[in-house]
PDB file of C-alpha atoms in Angstrom:
ATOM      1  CA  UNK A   1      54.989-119.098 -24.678  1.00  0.00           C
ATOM      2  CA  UNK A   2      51.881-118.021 -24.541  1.00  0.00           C
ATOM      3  CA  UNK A   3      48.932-119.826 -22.249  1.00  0.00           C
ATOM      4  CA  UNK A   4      45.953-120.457 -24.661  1.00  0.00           C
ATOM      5  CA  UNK A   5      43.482-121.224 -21.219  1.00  0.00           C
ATOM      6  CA  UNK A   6      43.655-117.678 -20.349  1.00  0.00           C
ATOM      7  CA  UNK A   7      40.920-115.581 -20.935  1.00  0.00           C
ATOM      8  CA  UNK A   8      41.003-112.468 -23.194  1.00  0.00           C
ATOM      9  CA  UNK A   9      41.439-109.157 -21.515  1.00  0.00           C
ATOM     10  CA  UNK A  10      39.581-106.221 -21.520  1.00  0.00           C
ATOM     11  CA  UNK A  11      41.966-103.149 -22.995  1.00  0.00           C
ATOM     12  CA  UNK A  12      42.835-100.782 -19.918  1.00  0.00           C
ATOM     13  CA  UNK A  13      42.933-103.967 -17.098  1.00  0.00           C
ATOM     14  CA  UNK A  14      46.211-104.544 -17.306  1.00  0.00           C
ATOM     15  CA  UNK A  15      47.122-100.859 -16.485  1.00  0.00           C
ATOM     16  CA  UNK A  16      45.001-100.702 -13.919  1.00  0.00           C
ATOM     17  CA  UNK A  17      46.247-103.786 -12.170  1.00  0.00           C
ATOM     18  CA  UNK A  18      49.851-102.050 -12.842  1.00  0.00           C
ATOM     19  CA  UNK A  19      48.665 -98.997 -11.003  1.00  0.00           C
ATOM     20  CA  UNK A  20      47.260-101.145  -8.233  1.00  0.00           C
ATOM     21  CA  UNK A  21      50.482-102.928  -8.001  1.00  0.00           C
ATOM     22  CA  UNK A  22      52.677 -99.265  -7.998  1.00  0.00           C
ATOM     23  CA  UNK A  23      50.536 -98.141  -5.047  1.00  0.00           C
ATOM     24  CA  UNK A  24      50.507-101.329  -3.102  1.00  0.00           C
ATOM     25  CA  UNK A  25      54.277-101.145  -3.393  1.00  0.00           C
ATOM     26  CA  UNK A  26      54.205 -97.243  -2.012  1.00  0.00           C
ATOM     27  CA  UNK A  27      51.542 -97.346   0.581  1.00  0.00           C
ATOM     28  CA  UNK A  28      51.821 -99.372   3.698  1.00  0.00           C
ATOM     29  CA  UNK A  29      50.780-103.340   3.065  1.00  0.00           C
ATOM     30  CA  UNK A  30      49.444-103.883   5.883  1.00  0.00           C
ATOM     31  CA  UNK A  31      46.086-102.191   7.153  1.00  0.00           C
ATOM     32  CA  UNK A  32      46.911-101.283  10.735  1.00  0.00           C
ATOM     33  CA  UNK A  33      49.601 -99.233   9.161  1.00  0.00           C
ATOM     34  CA  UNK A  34      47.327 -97.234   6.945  1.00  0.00           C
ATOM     35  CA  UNK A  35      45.758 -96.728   9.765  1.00  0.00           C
ATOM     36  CA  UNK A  36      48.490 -95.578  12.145  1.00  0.00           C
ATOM     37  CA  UNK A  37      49.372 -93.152   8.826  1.00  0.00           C
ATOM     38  CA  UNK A  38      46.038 -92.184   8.669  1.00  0.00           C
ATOM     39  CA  UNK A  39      46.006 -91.259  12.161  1.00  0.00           C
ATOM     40  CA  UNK A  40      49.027 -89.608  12.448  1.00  0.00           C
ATOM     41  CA  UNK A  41      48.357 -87.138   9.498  1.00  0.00           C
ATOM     42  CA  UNK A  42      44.889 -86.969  11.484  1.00  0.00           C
ATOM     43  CA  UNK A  43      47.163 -86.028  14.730  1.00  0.00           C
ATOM     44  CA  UNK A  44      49.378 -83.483  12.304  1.00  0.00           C
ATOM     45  CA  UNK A  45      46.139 -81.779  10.981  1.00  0.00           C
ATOM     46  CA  UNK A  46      43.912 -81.679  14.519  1.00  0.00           C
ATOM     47  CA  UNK A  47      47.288 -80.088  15.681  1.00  0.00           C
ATOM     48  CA  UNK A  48      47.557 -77.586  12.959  1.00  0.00           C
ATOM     49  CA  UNK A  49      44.006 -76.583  12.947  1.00  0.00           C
ATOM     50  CA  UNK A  50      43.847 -75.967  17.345  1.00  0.00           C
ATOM     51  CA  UNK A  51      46.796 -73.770  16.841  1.00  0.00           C
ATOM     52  CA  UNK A  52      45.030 -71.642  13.982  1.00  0.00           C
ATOM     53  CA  UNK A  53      41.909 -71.338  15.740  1.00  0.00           C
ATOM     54  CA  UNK A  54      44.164 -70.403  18.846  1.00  0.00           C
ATOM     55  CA  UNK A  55      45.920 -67.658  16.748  1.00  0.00           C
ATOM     56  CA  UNK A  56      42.320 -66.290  15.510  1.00  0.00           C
ATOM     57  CA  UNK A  57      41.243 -66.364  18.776  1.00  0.00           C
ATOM     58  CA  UNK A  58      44.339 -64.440  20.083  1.00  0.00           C
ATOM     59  CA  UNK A  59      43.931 -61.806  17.505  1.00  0.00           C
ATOM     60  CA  UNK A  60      40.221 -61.494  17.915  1.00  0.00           C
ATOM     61  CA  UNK A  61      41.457 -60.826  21.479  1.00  0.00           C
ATOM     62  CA  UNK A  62      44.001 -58.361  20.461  1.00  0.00           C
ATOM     63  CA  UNK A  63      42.007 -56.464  18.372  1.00  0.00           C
ATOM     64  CA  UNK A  64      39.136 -56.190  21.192  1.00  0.00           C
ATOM     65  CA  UNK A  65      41.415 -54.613  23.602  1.00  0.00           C
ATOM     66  CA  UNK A  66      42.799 -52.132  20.360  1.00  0.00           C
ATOM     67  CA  UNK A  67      38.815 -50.954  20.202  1.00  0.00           C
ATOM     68  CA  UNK A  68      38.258 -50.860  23.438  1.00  0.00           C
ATOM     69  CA  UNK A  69      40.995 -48.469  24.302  1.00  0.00           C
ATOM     70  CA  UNK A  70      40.171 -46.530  20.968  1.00  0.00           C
ATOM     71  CA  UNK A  71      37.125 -45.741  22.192  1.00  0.00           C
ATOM     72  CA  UNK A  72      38.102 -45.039  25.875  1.00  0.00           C
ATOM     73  CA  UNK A  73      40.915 -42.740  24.904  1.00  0.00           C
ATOM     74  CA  UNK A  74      39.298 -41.436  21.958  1.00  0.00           C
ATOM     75  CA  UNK A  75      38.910 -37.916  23.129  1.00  0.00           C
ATOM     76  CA  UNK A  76      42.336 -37.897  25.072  1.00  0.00           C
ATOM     77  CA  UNK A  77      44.340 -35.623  22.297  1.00  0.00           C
ATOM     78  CA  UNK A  78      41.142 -33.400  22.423  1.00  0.00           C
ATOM     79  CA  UNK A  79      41.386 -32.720  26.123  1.00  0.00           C
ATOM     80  CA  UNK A  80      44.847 -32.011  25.868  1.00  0.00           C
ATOM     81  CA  UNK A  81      44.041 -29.172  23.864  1.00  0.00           C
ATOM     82  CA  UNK A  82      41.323 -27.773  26.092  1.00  0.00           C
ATOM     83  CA  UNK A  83      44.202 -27.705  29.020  1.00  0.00           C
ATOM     84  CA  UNK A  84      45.474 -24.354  27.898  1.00  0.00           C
ATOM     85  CA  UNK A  85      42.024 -22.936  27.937  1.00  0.00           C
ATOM     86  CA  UNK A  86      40.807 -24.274  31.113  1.00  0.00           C
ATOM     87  CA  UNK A  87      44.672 -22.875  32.483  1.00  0.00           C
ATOM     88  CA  UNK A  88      43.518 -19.007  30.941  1.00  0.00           C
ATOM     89  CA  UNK A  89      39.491 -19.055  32.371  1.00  0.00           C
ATOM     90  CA  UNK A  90      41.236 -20.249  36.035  1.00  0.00           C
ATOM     91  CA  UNK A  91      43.834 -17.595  35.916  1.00  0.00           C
ATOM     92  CA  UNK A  92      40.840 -14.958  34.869  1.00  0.00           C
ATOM     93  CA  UNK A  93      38.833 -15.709  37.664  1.00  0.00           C
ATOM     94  CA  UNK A  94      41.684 -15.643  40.435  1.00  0.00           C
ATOM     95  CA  UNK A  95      41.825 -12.174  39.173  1.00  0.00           C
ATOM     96  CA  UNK A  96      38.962 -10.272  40.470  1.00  0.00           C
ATOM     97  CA  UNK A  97      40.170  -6.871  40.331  1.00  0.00           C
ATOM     98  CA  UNK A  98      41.115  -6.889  36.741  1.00  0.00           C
ATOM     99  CA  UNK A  99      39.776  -4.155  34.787  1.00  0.00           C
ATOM    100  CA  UNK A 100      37.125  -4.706  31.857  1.00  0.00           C
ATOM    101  CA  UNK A 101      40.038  -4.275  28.932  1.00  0.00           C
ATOM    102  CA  UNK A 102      42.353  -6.987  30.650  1.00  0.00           C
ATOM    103  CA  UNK A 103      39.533  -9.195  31.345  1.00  0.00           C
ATOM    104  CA  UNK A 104      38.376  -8.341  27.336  1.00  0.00           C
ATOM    105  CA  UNK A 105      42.032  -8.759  26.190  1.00  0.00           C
ATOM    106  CA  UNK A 106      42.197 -12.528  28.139  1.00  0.00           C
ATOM    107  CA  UNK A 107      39.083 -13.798  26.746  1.00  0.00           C
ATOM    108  CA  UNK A 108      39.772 -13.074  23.242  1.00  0.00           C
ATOM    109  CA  UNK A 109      43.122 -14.704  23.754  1.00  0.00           C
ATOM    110  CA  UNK A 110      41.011 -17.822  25.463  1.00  0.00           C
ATOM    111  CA  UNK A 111      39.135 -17.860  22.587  1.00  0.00           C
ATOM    112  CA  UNK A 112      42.124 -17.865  19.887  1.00  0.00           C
ATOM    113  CA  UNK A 113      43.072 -20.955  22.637  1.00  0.00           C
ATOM    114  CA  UNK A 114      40.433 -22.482  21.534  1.00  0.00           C
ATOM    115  CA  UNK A 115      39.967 -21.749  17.879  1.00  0.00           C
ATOM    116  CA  UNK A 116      43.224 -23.249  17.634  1.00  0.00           C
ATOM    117  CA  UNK A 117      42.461 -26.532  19.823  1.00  0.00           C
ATOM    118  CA  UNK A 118      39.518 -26.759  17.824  1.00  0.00           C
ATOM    119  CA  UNK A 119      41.196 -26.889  14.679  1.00  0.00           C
ATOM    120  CA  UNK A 120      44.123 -29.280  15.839  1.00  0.00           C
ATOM    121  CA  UNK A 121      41.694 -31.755  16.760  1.00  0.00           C
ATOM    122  CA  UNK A 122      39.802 -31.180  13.313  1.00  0.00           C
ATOM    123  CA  UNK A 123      36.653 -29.447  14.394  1.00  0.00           C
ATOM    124  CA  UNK A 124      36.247 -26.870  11.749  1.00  0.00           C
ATOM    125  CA  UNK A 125      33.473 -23.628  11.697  1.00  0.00           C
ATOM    126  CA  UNK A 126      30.284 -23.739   9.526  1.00  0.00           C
ATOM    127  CA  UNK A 127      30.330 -20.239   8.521  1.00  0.00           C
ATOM    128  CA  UNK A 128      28.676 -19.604   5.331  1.00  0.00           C
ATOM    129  CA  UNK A 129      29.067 -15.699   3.619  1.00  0.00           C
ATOM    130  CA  UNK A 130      26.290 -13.920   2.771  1.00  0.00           C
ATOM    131  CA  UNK A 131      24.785 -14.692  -0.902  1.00  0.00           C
ATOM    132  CA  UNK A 132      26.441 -18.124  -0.107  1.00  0.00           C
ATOM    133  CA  UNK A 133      23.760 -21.092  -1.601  1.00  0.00           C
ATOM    134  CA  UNK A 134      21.955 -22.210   1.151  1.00  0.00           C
ATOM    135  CA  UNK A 135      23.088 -26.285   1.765  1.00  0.00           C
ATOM    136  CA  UNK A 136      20.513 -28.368   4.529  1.00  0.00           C
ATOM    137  CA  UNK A 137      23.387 -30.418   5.039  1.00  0.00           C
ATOM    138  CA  UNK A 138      25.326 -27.594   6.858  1.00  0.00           C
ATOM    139  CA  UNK A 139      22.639 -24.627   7.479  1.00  0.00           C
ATOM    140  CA  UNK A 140      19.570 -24.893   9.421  1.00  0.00           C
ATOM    141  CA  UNK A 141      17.534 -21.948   8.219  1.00  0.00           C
ATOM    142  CA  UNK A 142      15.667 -20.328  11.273  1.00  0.00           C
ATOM    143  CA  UNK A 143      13.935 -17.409   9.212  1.00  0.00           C
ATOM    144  CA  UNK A 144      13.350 -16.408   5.369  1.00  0.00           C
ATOM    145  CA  UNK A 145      13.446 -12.701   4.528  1.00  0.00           C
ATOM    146  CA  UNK A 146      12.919 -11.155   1.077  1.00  0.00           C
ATOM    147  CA  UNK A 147      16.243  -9.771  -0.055  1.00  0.00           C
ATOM    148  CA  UNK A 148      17.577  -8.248  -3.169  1.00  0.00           C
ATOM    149  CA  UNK A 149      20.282 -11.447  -3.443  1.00  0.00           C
ATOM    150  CA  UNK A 150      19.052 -14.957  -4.924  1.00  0.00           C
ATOM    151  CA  UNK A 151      16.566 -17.396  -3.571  1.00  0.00           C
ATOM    152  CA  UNK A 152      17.534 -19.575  -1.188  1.00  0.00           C
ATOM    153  CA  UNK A 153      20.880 -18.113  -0.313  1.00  0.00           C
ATOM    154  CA  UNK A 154      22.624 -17.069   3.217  1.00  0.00           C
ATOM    155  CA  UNK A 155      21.238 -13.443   4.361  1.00  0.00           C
ATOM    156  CA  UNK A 156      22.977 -13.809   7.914  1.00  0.00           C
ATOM    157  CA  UNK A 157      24.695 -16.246  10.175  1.00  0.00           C
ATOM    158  CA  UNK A 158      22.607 -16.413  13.283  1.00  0.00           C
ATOM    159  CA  UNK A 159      25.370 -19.018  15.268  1.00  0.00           C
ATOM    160  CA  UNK A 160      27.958 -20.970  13.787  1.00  0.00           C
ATOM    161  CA  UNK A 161      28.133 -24.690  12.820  1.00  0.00           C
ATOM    162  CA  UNK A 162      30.791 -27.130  13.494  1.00  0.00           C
ATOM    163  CA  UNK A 163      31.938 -30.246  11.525  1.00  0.00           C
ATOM    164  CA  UNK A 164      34.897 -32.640  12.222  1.00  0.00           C
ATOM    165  CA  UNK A 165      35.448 -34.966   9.801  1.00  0.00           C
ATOM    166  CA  UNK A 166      33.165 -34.279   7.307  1.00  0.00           C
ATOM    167  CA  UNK A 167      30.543 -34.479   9.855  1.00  0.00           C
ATOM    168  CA  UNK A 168      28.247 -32.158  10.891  1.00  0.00           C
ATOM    169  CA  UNK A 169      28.257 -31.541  14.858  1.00  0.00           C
ATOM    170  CA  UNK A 170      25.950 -28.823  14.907  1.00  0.00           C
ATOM    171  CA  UNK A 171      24.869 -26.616  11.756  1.00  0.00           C
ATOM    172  CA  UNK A 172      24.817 -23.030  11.049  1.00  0.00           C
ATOM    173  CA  UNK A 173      21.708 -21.282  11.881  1.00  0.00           C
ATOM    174  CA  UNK A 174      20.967 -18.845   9.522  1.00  0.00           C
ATOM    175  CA  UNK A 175      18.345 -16.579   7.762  1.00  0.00           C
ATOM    176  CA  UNK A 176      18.179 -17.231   4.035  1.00  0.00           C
ATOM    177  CA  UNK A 177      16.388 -15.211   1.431  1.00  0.00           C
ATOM    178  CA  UNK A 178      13.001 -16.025   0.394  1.00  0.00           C
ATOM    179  CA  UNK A 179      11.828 -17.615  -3.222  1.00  0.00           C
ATOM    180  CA  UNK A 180      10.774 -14.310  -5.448  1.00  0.00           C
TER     181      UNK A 180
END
């Protein structure tokens, strides 16, 4: 039997009263319990995020004190290298009375000491050959000479240049020939 008082309804209410009715029947009727839900996920989440921020904050922390001793022992494998040549210059001076060869002989050994700390810790020569294209990057040219070679290449190596890492610590000073 049908009721011929009701009113016609519009297409879609019914399934939106259905859905109404589907979530009334899942949710909590009443609405101090939505709201003890609502405050308990609220609890769950507040919980969640304090402990995330505490984590971020812990490895911020962390990561400080990494840096921080980076940068204070930075240079520690470096002057373990140097040891050895510090140990050769002491034992040269507590000989006085060592003749010019010996004294020769133990400072080209410092040196190779050296060279070879040096190059452990990745600190390699800026030496360019003669004829060698001149580069300001890595030379500093301190004169220009004619020569018989191209323009604007390496005559002479006035002092060395160091790198490490790609970097240049000090650059070669050099002589390089003049333009024709």
């Amino acid at each position: 039997m049908t009721n011929d008082n009701s009113t016609p309804q519009e297409p879609g209410t019914a399934d939106a009263e259905a859905m109404a009715a589907a979530a009334t029947q899942t949710s909590p009727a009443t609405p101090e319990a939505q709201l003890a839900e609502a405050q308990g996920r609220l609890a769950e989440m507040s919980d969640a995020y304090l402990r995330a921020k505490a984590e971020v904050e812990n490895i911020r922390r962390r990561s400080d004190d990494e840096m921080s001793k980076a940068r204070k022992f930075a240079v520690e494998a470096f002057a373990e290298a140097m040891l050895p040549v510090m140990d050769s210059m002491e034992a040269a001076i507590a000989m006085p009375e060592a003749k010019v060869e010996q004294v020769l002989e133990g400072v080209h050994a410092t040196k190779r000491q050296l060279a070879s700390a040096l190059e452990r810790n990745k600190v390699l020569e800026i030496n360019p050959a003669a004829g060698t294209r001149f580069d300001p990057h890595q030379h500093q040219a301190i004169s220009v000479v004619p020569a018989e070679q191209e323009a604007n290449t390496v005559v002479m190596v006035l002092q060395k240049g160091y790198s490490i890492a790609d970097r240049v610590l000090r650059p070669a000073l050099v002589t390089v020939t003049a333009p024709k």
